[in-house]
Coordinates of C-alpha atoms and ligand atoms in Angstrom, one line a residue:
X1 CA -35.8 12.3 32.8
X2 CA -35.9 8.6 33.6
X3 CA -37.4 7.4 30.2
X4 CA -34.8 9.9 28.4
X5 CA -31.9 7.9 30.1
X6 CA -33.5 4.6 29.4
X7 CA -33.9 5.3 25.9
X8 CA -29.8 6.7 26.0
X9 CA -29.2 3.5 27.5
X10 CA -31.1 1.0 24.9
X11 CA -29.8 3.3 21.8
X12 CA -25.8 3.7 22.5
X13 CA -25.4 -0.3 22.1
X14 CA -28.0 -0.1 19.5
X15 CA -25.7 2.4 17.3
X16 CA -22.3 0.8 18.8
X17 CA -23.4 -2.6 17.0
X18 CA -24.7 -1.0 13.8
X19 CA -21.7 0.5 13.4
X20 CA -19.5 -2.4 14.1
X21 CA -21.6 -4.1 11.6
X22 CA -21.1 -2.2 8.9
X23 CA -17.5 -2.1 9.7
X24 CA -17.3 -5.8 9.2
X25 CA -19.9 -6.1 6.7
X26 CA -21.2 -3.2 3.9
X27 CA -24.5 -3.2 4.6
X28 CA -25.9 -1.8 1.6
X29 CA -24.9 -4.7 -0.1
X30 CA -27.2 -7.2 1.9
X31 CA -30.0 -5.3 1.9
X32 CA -32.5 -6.9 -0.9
X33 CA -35.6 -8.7 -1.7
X34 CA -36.1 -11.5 1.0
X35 CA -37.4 -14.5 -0.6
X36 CA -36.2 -18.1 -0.3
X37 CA -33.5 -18.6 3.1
X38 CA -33.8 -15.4 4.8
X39 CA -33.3 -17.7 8.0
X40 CA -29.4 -19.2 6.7
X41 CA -28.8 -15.4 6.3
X42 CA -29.9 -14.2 9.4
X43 CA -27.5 -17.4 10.7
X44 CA -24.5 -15.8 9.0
X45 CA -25.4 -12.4 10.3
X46 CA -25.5 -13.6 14.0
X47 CA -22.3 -15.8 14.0
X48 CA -20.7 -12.7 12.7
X49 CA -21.6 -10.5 15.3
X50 CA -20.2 -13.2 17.6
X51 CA -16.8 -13.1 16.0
X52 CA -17.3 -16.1 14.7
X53 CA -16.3 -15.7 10.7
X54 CA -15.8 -19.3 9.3
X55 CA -18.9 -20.5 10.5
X56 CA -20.6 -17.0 8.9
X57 CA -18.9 -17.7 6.0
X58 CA -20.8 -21.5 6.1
X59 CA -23.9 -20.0 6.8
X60 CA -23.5 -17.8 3.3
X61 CA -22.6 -20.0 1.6
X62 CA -25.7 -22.2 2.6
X63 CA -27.7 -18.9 1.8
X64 CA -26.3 -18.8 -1.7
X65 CA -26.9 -22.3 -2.4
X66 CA -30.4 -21.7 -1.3
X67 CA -31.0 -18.5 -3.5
X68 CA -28.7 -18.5 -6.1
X69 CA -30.2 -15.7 -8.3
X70 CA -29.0 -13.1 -5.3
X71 CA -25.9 -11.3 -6.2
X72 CA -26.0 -8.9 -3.1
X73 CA -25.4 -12.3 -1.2
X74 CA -22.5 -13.1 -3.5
X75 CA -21.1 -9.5 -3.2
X76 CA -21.2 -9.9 0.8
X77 CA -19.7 -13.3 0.6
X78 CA -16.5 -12.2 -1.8
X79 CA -15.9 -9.0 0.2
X80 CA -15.7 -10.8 3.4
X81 CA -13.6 -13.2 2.0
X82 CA -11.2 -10.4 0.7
X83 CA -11.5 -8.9 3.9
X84 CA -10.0 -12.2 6.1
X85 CA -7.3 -12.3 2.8
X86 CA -8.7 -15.3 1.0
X87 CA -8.1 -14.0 -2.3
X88 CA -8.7 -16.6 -4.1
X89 CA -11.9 -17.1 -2.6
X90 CA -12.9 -13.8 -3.3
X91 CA -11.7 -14.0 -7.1
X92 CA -13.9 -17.0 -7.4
X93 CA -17.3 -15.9 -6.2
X94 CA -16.7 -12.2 -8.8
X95 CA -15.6 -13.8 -11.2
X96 CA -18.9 -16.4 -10.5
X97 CA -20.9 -13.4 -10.7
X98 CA -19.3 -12.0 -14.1
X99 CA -20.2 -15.2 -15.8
X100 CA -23.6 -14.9 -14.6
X101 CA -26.3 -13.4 -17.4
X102 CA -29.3 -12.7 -15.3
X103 CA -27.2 -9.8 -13.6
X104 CA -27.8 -6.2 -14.0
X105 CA -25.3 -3.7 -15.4
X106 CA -24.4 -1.9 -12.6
X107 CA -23.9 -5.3 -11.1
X108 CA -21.5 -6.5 -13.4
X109 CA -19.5 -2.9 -13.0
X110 CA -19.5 -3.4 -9.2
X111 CA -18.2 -7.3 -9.5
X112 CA -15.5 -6.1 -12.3
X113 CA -14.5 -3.6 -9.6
X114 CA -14.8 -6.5 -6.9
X115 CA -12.4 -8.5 -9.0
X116 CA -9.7 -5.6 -9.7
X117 CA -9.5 -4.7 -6.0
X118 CA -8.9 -8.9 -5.5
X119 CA -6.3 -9.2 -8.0
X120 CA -4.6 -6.1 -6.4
X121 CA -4.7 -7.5 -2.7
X122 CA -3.5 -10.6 -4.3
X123 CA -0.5 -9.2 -5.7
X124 CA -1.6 -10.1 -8.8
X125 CA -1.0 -6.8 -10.6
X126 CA -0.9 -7.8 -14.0
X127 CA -4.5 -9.2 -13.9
X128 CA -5.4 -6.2 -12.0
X129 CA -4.2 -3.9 -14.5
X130 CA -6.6 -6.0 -17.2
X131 CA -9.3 -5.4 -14.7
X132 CA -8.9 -2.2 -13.7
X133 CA -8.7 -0.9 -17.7
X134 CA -12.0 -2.7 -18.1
X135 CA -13.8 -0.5 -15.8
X136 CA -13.6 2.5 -18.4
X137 CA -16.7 4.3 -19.1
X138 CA -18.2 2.6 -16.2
X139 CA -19.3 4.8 -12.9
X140 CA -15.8 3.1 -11.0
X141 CA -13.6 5.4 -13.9
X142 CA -11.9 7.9 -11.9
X143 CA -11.1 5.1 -9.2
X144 CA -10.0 2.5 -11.4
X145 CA -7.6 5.0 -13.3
X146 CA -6.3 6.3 -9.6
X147 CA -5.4 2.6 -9.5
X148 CA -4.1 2.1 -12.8
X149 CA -2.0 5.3 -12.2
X150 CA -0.3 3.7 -8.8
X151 CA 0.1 0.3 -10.5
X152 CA 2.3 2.1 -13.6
X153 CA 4.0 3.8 -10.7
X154 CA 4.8 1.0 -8.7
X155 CA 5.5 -1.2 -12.3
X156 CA 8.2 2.2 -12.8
X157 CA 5.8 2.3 -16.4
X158 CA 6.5 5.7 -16.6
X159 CA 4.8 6.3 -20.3
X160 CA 1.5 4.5 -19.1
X161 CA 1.3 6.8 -16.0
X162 CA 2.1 9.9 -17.8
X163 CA -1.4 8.7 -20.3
X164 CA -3.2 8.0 -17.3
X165 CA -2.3 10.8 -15.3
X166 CA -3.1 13.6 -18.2
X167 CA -6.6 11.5 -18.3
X168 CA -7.1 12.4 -14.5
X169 CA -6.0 16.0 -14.7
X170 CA -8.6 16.2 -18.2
X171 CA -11.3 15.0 -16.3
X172 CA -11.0 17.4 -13.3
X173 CA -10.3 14.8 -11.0
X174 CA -7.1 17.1 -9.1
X175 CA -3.7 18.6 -10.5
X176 CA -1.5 16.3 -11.6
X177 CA 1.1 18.1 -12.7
X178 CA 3.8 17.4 -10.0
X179 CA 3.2 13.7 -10.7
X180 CA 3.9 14.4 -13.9
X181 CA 6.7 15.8 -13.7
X182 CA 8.3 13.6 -11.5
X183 CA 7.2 10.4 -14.0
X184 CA 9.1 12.6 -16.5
X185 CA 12.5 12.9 -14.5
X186 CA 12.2 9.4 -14.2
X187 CA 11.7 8.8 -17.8
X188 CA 15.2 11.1 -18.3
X189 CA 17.1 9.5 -15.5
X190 CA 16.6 5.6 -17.1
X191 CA 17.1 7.5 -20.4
X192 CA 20.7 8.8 -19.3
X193 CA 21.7 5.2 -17.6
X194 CA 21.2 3.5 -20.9
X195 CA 23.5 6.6 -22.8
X196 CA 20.5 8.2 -24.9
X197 CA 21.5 12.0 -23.8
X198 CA 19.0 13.4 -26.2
X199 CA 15.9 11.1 -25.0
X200 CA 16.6 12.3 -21.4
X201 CA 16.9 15.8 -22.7
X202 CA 13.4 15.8 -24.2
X203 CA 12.1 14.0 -21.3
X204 CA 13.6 17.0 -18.9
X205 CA 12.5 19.8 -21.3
X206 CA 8.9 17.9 -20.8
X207 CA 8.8 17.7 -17.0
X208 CA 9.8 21.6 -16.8
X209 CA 6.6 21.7 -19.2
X210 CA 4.3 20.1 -17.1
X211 CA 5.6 21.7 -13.8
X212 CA 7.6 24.9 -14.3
X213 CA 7.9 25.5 -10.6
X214 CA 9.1 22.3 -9.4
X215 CA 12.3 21.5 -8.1
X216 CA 13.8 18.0 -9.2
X217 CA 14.0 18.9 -13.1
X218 CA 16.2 21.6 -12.5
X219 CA 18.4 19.8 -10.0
X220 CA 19.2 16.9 -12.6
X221 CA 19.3 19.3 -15.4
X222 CA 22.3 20.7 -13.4
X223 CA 23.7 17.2 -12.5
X224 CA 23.5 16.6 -15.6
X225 CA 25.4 19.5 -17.2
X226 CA 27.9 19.2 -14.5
X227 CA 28.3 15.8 -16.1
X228 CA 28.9 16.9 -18.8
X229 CA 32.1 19.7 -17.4
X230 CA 29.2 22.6 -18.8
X231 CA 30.0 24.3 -15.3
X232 CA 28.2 27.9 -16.8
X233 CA 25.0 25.8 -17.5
X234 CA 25.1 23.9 -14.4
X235 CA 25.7 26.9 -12.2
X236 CA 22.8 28.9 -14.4
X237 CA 20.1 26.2 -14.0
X238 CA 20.7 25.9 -10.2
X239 CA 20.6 29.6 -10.0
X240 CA 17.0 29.3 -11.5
X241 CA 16.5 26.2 -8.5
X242 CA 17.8 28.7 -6.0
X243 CA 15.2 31.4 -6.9
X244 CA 12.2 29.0 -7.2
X245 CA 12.5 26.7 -4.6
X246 CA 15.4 27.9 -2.0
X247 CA 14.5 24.8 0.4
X248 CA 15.5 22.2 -2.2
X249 CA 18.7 23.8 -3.2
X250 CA 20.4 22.7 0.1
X251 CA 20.5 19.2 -1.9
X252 CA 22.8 20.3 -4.5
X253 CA 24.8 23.9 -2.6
X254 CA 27.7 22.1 -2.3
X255 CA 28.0 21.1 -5.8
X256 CA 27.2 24.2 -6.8
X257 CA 29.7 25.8 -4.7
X258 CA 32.3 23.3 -6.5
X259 CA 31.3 23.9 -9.7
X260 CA 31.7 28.3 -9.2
X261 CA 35.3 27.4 -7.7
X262 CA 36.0 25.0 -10.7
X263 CA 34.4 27.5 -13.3
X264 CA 36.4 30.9 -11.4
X265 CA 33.0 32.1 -10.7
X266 CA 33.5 31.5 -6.7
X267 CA 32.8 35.4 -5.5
X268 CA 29.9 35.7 -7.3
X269 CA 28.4 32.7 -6.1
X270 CA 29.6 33.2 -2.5
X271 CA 27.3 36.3 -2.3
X272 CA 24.9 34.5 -4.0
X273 CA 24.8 31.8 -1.5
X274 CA 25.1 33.8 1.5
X275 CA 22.3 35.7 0.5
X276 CA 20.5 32.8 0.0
X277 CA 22.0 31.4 3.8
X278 CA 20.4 34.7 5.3
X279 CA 16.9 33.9 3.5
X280 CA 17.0 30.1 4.1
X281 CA 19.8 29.2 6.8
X282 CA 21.0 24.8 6.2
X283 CA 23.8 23.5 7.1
X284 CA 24.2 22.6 3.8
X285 CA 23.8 26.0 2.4
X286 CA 26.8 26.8 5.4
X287 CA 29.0 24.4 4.1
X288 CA 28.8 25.8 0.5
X289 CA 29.4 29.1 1.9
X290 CA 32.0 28.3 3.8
X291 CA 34.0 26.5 1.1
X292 CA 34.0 29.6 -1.0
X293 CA 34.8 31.6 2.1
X294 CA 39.0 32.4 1.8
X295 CA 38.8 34.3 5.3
X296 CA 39.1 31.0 8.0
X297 CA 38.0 34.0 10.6
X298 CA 34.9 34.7 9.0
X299 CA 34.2 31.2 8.5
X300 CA 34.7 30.1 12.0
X301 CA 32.5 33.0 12.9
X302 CA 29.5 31.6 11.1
X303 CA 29.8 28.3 12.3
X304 CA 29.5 29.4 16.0
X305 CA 26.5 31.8 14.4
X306 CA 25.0 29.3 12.7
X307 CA 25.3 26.5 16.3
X308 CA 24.1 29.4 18.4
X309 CA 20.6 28.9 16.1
X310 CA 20.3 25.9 14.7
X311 CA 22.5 23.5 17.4
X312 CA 23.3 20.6 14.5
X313 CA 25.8 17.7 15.0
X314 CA 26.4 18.5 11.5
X315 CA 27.1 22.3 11.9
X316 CA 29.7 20.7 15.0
X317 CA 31.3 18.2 12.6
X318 CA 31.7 21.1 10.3
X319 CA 33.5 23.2 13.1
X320 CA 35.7 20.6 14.7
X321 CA 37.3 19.9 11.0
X322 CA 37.8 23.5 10.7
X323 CA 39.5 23.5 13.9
X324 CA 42.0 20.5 13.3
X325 CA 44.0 22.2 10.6
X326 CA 44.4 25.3 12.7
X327 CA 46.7 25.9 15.8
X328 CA 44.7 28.2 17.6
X329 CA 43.1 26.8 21.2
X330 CA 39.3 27.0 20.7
X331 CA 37.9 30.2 22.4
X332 CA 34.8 30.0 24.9
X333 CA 32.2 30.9 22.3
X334 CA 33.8 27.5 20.4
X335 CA 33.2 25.6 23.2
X336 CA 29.5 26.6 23.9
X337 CA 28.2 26.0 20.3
X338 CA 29.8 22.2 20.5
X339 CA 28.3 22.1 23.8
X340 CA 24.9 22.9 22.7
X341 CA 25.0 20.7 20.0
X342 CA 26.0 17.9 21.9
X343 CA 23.2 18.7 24.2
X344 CA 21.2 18.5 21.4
X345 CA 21.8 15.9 20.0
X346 CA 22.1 13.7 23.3
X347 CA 18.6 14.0 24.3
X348 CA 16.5 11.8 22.9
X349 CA 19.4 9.0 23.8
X350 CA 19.3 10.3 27.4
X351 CA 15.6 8.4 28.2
X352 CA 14.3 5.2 29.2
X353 CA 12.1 3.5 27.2
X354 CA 9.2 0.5 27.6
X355 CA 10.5 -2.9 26.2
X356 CA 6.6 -3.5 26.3
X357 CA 5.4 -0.4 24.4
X358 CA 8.2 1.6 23.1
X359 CA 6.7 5.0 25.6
X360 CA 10.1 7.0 26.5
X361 CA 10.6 9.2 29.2
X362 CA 12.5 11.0 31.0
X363 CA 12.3 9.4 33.9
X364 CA 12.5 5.9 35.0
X365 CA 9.1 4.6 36.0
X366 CA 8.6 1.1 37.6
X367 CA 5.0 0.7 36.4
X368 CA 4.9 2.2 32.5
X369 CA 2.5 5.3 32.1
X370 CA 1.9 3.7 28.3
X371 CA 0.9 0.1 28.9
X372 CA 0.6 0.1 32.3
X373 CA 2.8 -3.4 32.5
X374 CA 5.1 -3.3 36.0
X375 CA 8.7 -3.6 35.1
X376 CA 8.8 -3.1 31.6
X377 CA 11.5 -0.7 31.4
X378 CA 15.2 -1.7 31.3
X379 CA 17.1 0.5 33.9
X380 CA 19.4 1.8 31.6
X381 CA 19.1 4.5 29.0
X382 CA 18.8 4.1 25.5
X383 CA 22.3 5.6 24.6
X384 CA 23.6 3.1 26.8
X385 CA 21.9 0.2 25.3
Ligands
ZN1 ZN1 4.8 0.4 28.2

C-alpha cells in the first residue's frame, strides 16, 4: 500500500510536467537523432520549464548553430517563436528551412505549413493565401483549404470560397452546403447594390441550388420582389420561408403582413400567420397578426395571451401603444401582463455585481463568492448604476 502511494506520488508531477511540456513545446518535433550539442538543447529545455523563454530561445539558437543540419531543432525554435507572437521570427527560421536542400519532403510540407500559419498570425493574409495554395496535393490539403476557405470569407471573395468550398464538400471532408449558400446570397446582395438585377438573380437561383432548405435565400428573394412592388411574389416566396423554416420567418412577418394588406390579400394571410403564431408563437409573428387583425378586442386579447406566456418588454411595448389610442381604462388582466413583464425584464438589473470579477448576485456580499476579494462590490444595483 505504501510503495503504491509512493509511486502515485513520484508519477502525478511526473505526468503534470510532461504535459505542461508539451503544452509549451510539441514534443514530437524535438525528438531526433542526438549527435553534436545535445547539452545546449537540454539547456533550452530546462530554462523552459522554468518559465524562462528568452533565455530558451538563446539556448536554441546556440543548439542550431551547433547542429545545423537539424530541422526538428528549427521547427521547435519557429513554433515557439510563433507561439510568444514574434512573427517575424518565426517567418525567418521556415522560410530558413524552405531554402534548405538537404531536407526531406515531408519536411518541406510541414515548414510550408509552418510558414502559412505565420503569415496568418501575422496578419499577413495575402502571403498566407500564396502559402496556403501551395500546400495542394501535400498531406496538410484539407487543412490548408479549411484556411484558404476562411481567408476568402473574411477577404468577402465570395467566388474563391464557393471553388474552395465545392473542393471540401468533393473530398468528403463535411457538408458544405449551407456555406454555400450563404457565399451565394452574398454574391446576390453586392450584385443588387451595384444595379445588376439579373446577376443577383442567378446568384439567388444558385444558393436555393445548393441549399433548398435554407432560410436566407428565400427571405431576400422576397425583399427583393417586394422591391420591386411584385407583392404576389413576395408574399408566395415567404409563404415557402414560412413552411420550411417557421423560426426564421419572424425576421420578415411584419413585412409580410404589409405586403398582404398592400396586395388586398390581408384575410388570407392573417389565418396564415395565426396559424403559424399557434405553431411558433414571437412577438414578431404577434405583431404581424395583430396588424392584420380589424377587431381591437381580439387583438388586445392576444397580447395579454401572448404576456401571460412569453412576459416580453416587447409584447408590453406592443400593448401600451394599443392602449394609448383607446379610451378604455386598462382592466386587471392588462395590468398583470405589464406587470409580469416588467418583472421580467427588471431582474437581471435588480443584482449586485463584483467590480473585481463581474460574479452577480442577488445578494449583497461583503467578501465576493467569485474572487474572494473583500469589498469588491459597489452597494448599489446594477439598474442603478
Ligand atoms: Zn469577485
Amino acid at each position: 500500500m505504501d510503495f503504491d502511494f509512493y509511486w502515485l506520488l513520484l508519477a502525478l508531477p511526473g505526468a503534470f510536467l510532461a504535459g505542461w511540456l508539451a503544452s509549451r513545446l510539441d514534443l514530437r518535433q524535438l525528438k531526433r537523432e542526438d549527435r553534436a550539442s545535445p547539452q545546449a538543447y537540454f539547456k533550452g529545455l530546462n530554462l523552459l520549464l522554468n518559465e524562462q523563454q528568452d533565455k530558451a530561445i538563446d539556448a536554441f539558437i546556440e543548439a542550431v548553430q551547433h547542429d545545423p543540419d537539424t530541422s526538428d531543432l528549427h521547427f521547435a525554435l519557429g513554433n515557439l517563436f510563433r507561439r510568444r507572437g514574434e512573427y517575424e521570427r518565426a517567418i525567418r527560421v521556415h522560410q530558413h528551412l524552405l531554402a534548405r536542400a538537404d531536407i526531406t519532403r515531408d519536411e518541406r510540407e510541414r515548414a510550408q505549413h509552418a510558414l502559412a500559419q505565420d503569415f496568418m498570425k501575422a496578419g499577413l493574409f495575402d502571403r498566407a493565401e500564396d502559402a496556403f495554395k501551395a500546400l495542394e496535393g501535400t498531406a496538410f490539403t484539407t487543412d490548408a483549404r479549411l484556411a484558404l476557405l476562411s481567408l476568402h470569407e473574411r477577404s468577402r471573395n465570395w467566388h474563391p470560397a464557393i471553388d474552395v468550398a465545392r473542393q471540401l464538400e468533393a473530398a468528403g471532408t463535411g457538408s458544405f452546403s449551407q456555406r454555400m449558400a450563404h457565399h451565394w446570397c452574398e454574391v446576390a446582395q453586392e450584385a443588387d447594390a451595384r444595379g445588376r438585377a439579373d446577376e443577383a438573380e442567378q446568384a439567388l437561383a444558385r444558393a436555393r441550388e445548393a441549399a433548398p432548405q435554407a432560410a436566407r435565400p428565400l427571405v431576400i428573394q422576397g425583399q427583393r420582389l417586394l422591391r420591386q412592388g411584385d407583392h404576389a411574389g413576395a408574399l408566395r416566396a415567404w409563404d415557402e420561408l414560412m413552411a420550411l423554416q417557421p423560426q426564421a420567418f419572424a425576421l420578415i412577418a411584419m413585412d409580410y403582413a404589409q405586403a398582404a394588406q398592400a396586395s388586398g390579400e390581408g384575410p388570407t394571410a392573417l389565418r396564415k400567420l395565426e396559424g403559424l403564431y399557434a405553431q411558433a408563437p414571437s412577438v414578431e409573428v404577434l405583431n404581424a397578426v395583430n396588424l392584420l387583425q380589424p377587431d381591437e378586442r381580439l387583438r388586445r386579447q392576444r397580447l395579454i395571451e401572448h404576456l401571460r406566456h412569453q412576459p416580453s418588454l416587447s409584447a408590453a411595448q406592443g400593448l401600451i401603444r394599443e392602449r394609448l389610442s383607446s379610451e378604455v381604462a386598462l382592466d386587471q388582466s392588462e395590468i398583470e401582463g405589464l406587470q409580469k413583464a416588467l418583472n421580467t425584464a427588471a431582474k437581471p438589473l435588480q443584482r449586485y455585481r463584483c467590480a473585481a470579477c463581474g460574479f452577480e448576485s442577488q445578494h449583497y456580499f461583503w467578501q465576493c463568492p467569485g474572487c474572494q476579494g473583500w469589498d469588491t462590490y459597489p452597494p448599489r444595483r446594477l439598474e442603478d448604476q
